[in-house]
Coordinates of C-alpha atoms and ligand atoms in Angstrom, one line a residue:
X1 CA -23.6 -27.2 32.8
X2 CA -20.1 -27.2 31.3
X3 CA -20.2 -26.8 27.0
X4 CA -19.0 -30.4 26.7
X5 CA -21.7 -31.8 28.7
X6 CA -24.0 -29.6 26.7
X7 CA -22.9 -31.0 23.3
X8 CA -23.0 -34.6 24.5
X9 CA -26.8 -34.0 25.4
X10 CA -27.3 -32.9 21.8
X11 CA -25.4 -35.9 20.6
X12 CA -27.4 -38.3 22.6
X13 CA -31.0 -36.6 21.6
X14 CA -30.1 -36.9 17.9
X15 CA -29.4 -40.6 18.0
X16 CA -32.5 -41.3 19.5
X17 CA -34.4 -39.2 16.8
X18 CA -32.7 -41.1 14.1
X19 CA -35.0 -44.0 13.9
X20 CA -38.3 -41.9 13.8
X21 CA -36.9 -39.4 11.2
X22 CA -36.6 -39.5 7.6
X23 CA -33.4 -39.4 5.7
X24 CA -34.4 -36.0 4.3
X25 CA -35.7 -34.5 7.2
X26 CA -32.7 -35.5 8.8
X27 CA -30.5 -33.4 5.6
X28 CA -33.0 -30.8 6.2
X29 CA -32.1 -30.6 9.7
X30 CA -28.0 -31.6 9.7
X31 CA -27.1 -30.1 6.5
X32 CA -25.3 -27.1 5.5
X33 CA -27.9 -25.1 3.4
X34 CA -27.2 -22.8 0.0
X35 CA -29.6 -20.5 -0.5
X36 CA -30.3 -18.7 -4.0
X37 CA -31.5 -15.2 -3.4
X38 CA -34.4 -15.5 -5.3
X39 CA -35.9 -18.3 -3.6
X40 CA -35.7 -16.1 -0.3
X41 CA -36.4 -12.2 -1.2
X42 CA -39.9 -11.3 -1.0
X43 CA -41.3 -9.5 -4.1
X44 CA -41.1 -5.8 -1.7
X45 CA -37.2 -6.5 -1.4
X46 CA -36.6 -7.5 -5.2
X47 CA -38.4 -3.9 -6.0
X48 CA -36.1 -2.3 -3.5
X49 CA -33.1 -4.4 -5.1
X50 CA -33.5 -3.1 -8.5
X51 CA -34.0 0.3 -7.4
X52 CA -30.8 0.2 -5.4
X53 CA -28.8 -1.3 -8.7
X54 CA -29.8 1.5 -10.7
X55 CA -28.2 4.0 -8.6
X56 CA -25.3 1.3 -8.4
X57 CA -25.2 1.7 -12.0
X58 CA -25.0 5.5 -11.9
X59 CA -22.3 5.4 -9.7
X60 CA -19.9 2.7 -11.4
X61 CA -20.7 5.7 -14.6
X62 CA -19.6 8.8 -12.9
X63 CA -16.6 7.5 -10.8
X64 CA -14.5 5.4 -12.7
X65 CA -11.3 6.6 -11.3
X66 CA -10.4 6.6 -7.0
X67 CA -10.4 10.2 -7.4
X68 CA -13.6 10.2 -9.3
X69 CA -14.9 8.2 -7.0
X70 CA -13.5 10.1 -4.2
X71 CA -15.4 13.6 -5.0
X72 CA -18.4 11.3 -5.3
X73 CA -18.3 10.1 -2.3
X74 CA -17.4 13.5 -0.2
X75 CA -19.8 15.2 -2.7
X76 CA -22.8 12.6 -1.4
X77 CA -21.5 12.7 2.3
X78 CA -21.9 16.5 2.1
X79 CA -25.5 16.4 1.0
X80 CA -26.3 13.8 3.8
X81 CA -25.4 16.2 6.7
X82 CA -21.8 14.9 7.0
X83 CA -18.8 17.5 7.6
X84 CA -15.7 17.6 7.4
X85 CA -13.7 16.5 10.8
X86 CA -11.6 18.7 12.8
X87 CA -9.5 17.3 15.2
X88 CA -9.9 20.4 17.5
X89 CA -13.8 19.9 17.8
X90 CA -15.6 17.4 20.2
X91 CA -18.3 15.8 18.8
X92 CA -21.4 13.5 20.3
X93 CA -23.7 10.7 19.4
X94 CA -25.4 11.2 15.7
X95 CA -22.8 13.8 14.0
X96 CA -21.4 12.6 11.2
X97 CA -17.9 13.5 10.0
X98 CA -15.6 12.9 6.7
X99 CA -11.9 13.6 6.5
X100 CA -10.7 13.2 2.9
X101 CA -6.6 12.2 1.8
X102 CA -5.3 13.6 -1.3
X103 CA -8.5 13.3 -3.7
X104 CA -7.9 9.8 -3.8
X105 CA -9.7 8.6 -0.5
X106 CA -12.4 9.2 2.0
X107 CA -12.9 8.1 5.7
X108 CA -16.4 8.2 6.9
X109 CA -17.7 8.5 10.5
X110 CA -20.7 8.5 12.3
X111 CA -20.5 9.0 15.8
X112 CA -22.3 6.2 18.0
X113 CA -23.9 6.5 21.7
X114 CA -21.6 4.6 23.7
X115 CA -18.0 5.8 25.1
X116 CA -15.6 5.2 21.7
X117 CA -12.7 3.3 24.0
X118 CA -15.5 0.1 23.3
X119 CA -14.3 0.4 19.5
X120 CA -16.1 1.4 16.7
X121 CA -18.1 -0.7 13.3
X122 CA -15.0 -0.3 10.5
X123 CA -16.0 -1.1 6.9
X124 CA -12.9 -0.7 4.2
X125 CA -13.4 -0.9 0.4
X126 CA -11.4 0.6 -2.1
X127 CA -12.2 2.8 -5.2
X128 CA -9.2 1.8 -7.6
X129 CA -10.0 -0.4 -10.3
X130 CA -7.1 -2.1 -13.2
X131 CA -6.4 0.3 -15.8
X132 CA -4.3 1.4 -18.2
X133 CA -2.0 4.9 -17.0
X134 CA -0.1 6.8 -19.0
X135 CA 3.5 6.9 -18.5
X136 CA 5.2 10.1 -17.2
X137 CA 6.3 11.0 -21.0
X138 CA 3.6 9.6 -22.8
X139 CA 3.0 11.2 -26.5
X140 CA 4.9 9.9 -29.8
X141 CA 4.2 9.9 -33.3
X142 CA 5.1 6.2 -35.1
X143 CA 4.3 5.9 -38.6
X144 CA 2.3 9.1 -39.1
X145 CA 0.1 8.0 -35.9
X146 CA -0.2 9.3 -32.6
X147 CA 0.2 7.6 -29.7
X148 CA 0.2 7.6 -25.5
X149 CA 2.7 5.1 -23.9
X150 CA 0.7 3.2 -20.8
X151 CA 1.8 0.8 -18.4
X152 CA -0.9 -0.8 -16.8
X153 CA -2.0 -0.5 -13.2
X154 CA -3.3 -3.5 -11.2
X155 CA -3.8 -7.2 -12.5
X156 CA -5.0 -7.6 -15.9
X157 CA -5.1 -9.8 -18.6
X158 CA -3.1 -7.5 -21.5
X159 CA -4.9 -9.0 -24.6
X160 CA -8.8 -8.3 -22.7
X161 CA -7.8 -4.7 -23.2
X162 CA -7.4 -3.9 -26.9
X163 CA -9.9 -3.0 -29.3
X164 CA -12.1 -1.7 -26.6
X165 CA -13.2 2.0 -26.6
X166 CA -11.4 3.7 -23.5
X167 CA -11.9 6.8 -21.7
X168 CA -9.1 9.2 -20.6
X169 CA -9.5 10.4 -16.9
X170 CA -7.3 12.4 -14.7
X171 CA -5.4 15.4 -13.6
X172 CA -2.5 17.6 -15.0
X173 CA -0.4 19.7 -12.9
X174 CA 1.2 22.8 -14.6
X175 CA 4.3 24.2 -13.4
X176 CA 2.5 27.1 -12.0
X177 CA 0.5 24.8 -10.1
X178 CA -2.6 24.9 -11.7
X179 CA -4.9 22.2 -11.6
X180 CA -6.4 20.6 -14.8
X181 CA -9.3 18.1 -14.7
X182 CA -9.2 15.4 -17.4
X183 CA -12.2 13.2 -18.5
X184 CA -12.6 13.0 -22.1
X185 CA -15.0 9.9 -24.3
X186 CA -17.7 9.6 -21.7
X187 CA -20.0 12.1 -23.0
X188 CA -21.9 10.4 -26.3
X189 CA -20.7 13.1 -28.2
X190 CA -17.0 13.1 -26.8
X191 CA -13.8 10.8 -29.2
X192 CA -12.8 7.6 -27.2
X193 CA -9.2 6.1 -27.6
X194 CA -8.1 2.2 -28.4
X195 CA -5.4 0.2 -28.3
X196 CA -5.5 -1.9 -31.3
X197 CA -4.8 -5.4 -32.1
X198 CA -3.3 -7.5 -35.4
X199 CA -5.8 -9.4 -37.5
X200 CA -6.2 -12.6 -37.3
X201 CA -5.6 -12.9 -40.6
X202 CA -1.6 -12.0 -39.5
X203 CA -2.0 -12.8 -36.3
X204 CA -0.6 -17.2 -36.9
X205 CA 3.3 -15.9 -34.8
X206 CA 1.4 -13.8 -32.2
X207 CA -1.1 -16.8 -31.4
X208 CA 1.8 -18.8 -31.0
X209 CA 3.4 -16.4 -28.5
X210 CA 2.0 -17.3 -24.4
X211 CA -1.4 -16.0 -23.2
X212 CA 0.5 -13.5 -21.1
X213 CA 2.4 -11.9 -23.9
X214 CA -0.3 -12.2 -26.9
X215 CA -0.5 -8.7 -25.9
X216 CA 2.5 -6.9 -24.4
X217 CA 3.2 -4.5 -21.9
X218 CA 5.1 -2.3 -24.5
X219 CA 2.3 -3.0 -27.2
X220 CA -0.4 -1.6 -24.8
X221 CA -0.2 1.9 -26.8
X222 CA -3.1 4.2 -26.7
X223 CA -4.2 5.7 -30.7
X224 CA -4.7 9.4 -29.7
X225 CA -4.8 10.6 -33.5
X226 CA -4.0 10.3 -36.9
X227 CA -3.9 13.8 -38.7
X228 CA -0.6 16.2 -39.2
X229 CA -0.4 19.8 -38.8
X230 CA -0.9 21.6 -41.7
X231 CA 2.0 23.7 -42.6
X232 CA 4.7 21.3 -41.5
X233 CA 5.4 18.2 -43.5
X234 CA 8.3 17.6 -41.9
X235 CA 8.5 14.7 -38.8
X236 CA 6.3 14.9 -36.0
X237 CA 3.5 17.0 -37.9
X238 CA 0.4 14.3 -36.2
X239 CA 2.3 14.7 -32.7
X240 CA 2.5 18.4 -33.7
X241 CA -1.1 18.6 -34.2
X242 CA -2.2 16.6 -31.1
X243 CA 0.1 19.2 -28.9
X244 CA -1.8 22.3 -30.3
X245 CA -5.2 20.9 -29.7
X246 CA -4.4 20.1 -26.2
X247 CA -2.7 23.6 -25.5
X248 CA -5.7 25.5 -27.5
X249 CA -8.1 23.0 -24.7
X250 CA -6.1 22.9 -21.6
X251 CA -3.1 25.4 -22.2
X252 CA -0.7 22.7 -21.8
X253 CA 2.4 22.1 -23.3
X254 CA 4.7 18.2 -23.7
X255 CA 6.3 19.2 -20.2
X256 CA 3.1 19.0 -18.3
X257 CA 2.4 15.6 -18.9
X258 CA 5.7 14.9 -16.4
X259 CA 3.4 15.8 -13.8
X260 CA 0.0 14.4 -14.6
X261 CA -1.6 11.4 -13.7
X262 CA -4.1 10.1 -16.9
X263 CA -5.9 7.1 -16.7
X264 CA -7.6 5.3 -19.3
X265 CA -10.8 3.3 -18.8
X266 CA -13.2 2.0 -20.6
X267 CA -15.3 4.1 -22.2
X268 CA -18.6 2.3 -22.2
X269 CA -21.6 2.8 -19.3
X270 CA -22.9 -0.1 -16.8
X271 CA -25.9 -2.1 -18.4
X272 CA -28.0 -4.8 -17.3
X273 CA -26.8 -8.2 -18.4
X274 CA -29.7 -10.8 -19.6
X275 CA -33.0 -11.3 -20.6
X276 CA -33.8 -11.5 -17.3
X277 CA -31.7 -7.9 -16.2
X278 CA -30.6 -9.8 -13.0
X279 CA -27.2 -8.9 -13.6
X280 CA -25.2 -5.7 -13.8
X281 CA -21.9 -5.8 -16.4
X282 CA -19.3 -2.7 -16.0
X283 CA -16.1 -1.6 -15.4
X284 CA -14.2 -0.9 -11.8
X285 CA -16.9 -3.3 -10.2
X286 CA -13.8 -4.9 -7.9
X287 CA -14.5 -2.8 -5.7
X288 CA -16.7 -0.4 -6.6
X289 CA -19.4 -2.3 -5.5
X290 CA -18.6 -2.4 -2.0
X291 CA -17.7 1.0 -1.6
X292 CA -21.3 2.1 -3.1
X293 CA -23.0 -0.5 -0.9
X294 CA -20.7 0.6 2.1
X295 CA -21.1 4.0 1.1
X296 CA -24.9 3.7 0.9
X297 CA -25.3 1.8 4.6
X298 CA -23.1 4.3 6.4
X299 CA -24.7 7.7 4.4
X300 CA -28.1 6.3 6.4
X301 CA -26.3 5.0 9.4
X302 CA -28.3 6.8 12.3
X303 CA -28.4 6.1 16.4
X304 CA -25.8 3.7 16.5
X305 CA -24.8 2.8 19.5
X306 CA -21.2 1.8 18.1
X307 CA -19.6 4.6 16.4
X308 CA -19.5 3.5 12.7
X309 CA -16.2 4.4 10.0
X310 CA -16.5 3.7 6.8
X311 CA -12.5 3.8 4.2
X312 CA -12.8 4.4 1.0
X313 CA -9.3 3.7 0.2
X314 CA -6.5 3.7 -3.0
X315 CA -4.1 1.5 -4.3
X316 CA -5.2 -1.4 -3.2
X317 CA -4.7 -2.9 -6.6
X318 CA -1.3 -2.1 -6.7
X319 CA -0.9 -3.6 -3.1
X320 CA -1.9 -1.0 -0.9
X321 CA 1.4 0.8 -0.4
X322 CA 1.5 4.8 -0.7
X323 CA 0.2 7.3 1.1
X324 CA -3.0 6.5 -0.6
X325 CA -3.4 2.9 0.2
X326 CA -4.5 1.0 3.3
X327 CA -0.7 0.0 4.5
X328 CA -0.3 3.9 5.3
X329 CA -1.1 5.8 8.6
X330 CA -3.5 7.5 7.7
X331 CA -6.5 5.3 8.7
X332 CA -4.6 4.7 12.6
X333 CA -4.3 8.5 12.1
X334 CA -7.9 9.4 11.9
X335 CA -8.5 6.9 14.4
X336 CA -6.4 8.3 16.6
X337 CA -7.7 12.3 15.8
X338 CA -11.6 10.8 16.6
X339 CA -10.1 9.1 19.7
X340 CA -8.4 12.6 20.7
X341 CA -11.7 15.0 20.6
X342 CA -13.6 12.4 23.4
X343 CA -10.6 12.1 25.0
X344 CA -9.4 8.7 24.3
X345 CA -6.5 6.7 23.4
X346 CA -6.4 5.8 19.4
X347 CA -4.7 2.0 20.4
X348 CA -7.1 1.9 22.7
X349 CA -10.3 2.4 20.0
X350 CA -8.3 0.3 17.2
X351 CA -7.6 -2.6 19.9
X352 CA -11.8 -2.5 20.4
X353 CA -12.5 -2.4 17.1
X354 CA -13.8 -4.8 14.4
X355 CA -14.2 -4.4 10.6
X356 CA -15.4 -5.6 7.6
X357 CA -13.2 -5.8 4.8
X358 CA -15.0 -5.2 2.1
X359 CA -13.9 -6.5 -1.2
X360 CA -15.1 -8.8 -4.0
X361 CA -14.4 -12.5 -4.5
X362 CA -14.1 -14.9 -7.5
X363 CA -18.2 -15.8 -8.5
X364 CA -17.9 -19.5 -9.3
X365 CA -18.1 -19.6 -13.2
X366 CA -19.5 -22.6 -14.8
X367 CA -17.8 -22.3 -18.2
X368 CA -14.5 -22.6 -16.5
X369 CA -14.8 -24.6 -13.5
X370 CA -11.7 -26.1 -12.8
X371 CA -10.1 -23.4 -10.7
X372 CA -13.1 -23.5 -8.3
X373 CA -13.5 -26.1 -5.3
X374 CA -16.9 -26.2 -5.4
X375 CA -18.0 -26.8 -1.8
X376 CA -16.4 -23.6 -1.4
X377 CA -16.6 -21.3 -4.0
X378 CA -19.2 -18.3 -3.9
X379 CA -22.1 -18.2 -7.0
X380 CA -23.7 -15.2 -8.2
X381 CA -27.4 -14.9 -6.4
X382 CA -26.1 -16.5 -3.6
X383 CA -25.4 -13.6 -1.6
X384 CA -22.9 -11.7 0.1
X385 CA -19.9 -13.7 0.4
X386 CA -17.9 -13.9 4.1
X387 CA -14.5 -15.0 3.1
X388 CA -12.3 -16.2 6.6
X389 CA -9.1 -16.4 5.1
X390 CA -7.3 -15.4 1.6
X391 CA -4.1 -15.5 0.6
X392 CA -1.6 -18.2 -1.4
X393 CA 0.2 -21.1 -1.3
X394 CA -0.6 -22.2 2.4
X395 CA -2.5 -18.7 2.9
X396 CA 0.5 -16.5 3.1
X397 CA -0.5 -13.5 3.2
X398 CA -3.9 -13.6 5.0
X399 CA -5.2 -12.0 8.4
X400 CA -7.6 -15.1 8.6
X401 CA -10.3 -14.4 10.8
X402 CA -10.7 -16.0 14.2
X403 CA -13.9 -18.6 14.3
X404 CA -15.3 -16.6 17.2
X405 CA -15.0 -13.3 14.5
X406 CA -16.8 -15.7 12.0
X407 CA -19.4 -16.7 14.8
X408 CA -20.1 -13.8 15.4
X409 CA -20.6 -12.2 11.9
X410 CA -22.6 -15.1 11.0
X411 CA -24.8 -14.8 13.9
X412 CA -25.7 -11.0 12.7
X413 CA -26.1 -11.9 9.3
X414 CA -28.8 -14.8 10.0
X415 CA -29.9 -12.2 12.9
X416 CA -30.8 -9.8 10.4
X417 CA -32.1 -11.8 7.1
X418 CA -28.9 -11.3 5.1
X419 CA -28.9 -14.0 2.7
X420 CA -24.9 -15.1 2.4
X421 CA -22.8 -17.5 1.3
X422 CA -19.0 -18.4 1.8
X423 CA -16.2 -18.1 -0.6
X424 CA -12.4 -19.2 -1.1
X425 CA -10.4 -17.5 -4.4
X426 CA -10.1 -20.3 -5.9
X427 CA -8.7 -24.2 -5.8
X428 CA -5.7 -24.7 -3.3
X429 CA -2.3 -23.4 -5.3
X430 CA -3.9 -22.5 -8.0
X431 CA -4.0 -18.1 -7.5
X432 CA -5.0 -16.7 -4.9
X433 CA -5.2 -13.0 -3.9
X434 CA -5.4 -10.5 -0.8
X435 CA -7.1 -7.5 0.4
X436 CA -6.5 -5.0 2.8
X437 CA -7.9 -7.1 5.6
X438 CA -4.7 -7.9 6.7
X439 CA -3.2 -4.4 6.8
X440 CA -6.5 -3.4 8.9
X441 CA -5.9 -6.1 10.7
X442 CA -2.2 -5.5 11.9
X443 CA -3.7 -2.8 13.7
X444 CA -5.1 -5.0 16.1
X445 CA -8.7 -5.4 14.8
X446 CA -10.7 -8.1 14.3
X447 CA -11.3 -8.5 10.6
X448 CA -12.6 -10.4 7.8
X449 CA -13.5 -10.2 4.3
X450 CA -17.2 -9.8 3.0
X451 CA -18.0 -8.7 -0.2
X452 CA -19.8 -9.4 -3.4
X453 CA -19.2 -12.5 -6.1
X454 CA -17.5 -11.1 -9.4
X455 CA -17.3 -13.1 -12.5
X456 CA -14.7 -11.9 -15.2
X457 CA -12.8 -10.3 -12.4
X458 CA -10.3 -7.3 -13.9
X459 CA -12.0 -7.8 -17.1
X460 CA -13.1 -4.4 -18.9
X461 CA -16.4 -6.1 -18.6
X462 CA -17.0 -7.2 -14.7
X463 CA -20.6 -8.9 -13.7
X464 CA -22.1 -9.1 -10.5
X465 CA -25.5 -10.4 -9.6
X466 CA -28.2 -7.8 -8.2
X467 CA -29.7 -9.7 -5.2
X468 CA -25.9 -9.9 -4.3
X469 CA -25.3 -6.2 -4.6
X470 CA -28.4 -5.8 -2.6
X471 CA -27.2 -8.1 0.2
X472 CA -24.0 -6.5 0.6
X473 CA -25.8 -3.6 1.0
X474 CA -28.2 -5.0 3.8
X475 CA -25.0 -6.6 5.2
X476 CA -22.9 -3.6 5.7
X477 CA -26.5 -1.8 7.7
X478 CA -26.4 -4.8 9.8
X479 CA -23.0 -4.2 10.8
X480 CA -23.0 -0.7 11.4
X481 CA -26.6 -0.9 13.3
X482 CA -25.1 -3.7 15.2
Ligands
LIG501 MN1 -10.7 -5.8 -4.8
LIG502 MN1 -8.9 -6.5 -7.6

């Protein structure tokens, strides 16, 4: 029987149900169904969902920056039996391998059963969130006040970051080539900087100015102290002051900041949002959230018959580029290394391969709907959310999966009892966005983007719902276990 015949046999058997049926369990039967999580996790899988959030919440604490994130991640990988890959070795079914690219991101690999020419399970999320980074000559004194220059990294929304308590994370490079680790105002007992902000009270011409400029670039200047050095009461005493405490702590001196790269995030930890605690609100959630829940499936991963890589990548909020981000070689490189040791061709493996792209999408927010097409916007508690296509402005800019790439994701997903949901960023013309499922797939792999709703995306402050987190999570096992 050909398909067409096939589908006109299903056409003619529902017509001649119609009269016996009721309207509703016709809906029930024809209709496209959205599911909230909680009307479909058992009580064992809520338990196992709120355990799994509190180490979520751990890790959104102790790697707030990519390269934070990326010791994490190699730190974890090492304790679950994984080592790093050498290019010389050969390797075979259950050995699990890590290659890591400048501190700032990790591949992952678990080696599956079956010949690695048939492609292997890719999952890609990235570990840099919007922040503010200090420029390459940051410290001045204005007014008797110390300050750091910034100029902010990634999409944000200036004015969301003032008056909020910020963390500075990072690395300084001395001329001698030492190595200085930064992370100062997340221990309780540690000073936090600010950016601050006019009172309203003053504030009737900076109202006026646009939304995007209430705030500006130039006016995004960190407070890094207040008090002058003692014996001088000439200029610079407060800038003075700041210099001596950083030398007496780090041995530095002005010149080092030229090479350093400083970050400053917020300051405050990942709590539970709502009476309720079913959701989590923190910083660096886009995408933090799929590279723990990505992280988490492939650290477990074991006798896969596909061999499974996992990227934990840079830059993608900057647009990928750099050595760092997801446009580089260095994922086809690895690809091509793994290849190498069973013998294989790299084009071959990438040509056979499929991945998930796994980044967050806008959660549906009911206080501002009017950006959102409902039908097919994702909602928090509604699951993972498979997004074909992203993009602007007639989808420039997307990979946009295939339907028989959807099909088949779908199919696993219901396979497996992963609650999901669908998403598009946003109304037609009115954004958009992109991830790096395009850049994975220009290498000839079949992509698409699943990930986990946000609301308040690039806010300080992002929220994501638990049983989402949670089904990312089981999403991403299902992948690599099928
Ligand atoms: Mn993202
Ligand atoms: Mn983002």
């Amino acid at each position: 029987m050909s398909k067409t015949e096939k589908t006109e046999k299903t056409v003619k058997s529902e017509k001649s149900e119609k009269g016996s049926k009721t309207a509703k369990e016709l809906k029930e039967k024809l209709f496209l169904k959205k599911k909230n999580a909680y009307f479909h996790l058992s009580d064992a899988d809520f338990e196992k969902c709120d355990k799994f959030c509190e180490g979520y919440k751990r890790f959104l604490d102790a790697a707030k920056t990519e390269r934070e994130a990326a010791g994490f991640i190699e730190r974890a990988a090492k304790a679950a039996g994984f080592v790093e890959f050498d290019k010389n070795k050969t390797y075979k079914p259950g050995d699990k391998v890590y290659r890591v690219n400048r501190e700032k991101a990790v591949l992952l690999a678990v080696i599956g059963k079956e010949p690695i020419e048939r492609g292997v399970n890719l999952i890609a999320a990235h570990i840099d969130s919007p922040r503010l980074d200090m420029k390459q000559n940051p410290l001045y004194e204005k007014d008797e006040l110390g300050y750091f220059k910034t100029h902010y990294y990634g999409g944000i929304k200036k004015y969301q970051w003032t008056t909020v308590p910020l963390s500075l994370h990072g690395v300084i490079v001395k001329s001698d080539m030492t190595k200085i680790s930064v992370n100062i105002g997340e221990d309780e007992n540690d000073p936090v900087f600010c950016v601050s902000d006019l009172l309203p009270h003053l504030a009737a011409t900076q109202m006026k100015r646009s939304a995007t400029e209430i705030v500006k670039g130039e006016e995004l200047n960190l407070i890094i102290g207040s008090r002058p050095f003692k014996d001088d009461e000439a200029s610079e005493a407060v800038k003075l002051n700041i210099l001596m405490l950083l030398n007496e702590k780090y041995g530095i001196t002005e010149a080092d900041f030229l090479s350093a790269e400083l970050e400053a995030v917020p300051a405050f930890k990942a709590r539970d949002i709502g009476f309720d605690r079913s959701l989590v609100g923190g910083y660096g959630q886009d995408d933090r959230v799929c590279a723990y829940t990505e992280l988490m499936a492939i650290l477990e991963a074991k006798n896969l018959k596909k061999t499974a890589v996992a990227v934990l990548t840079d830059k993608e909020e900057t647009g990928s580029d750099g050595n760092t981000g997801l446009r580089s070689a260095y994922l086809k490189y690895f690809i091509a290394d793994l290849a190498k040791t069973f013998g294989a061709c790299g084009r071959d493996v990438l040509s056979a391969s499929r991945c998930l792209s796994a980044d967050v999408n806008a959660a549906f927010d009911p206080t501002f709907p009017d950006v959102f097409e409902k039908n097919n916007a994702c909602v928090l508690n509604g699951g993972v959310c498979v997004t074909k296509f992203t993009g602007s402005r007639g989808k420039s800019g997307t990979s946009d999966a295939s339907a028989e790439f959807v099909g088949e994701v779908r199919a696993l997903l219901d396979k497996k009892d992963v609650i999901w949901q669908t998403g598009e960023l946003g109304k037609v013309d009115i954004g958009g966005g992109g991830t790096v499922a395009a850049y994975i797939a220009n290498l000839n792999i079949d992509t698409i983007d699943v990930g986990v709703p946000v609301m308040s995306m690039h806010a300080p402050f992002e929220i994501t719902a638990k049983t989402d987190i949670y089904s990312a999570y089981k999403a991403f096992c299902a992948f690599i276990g099928g």
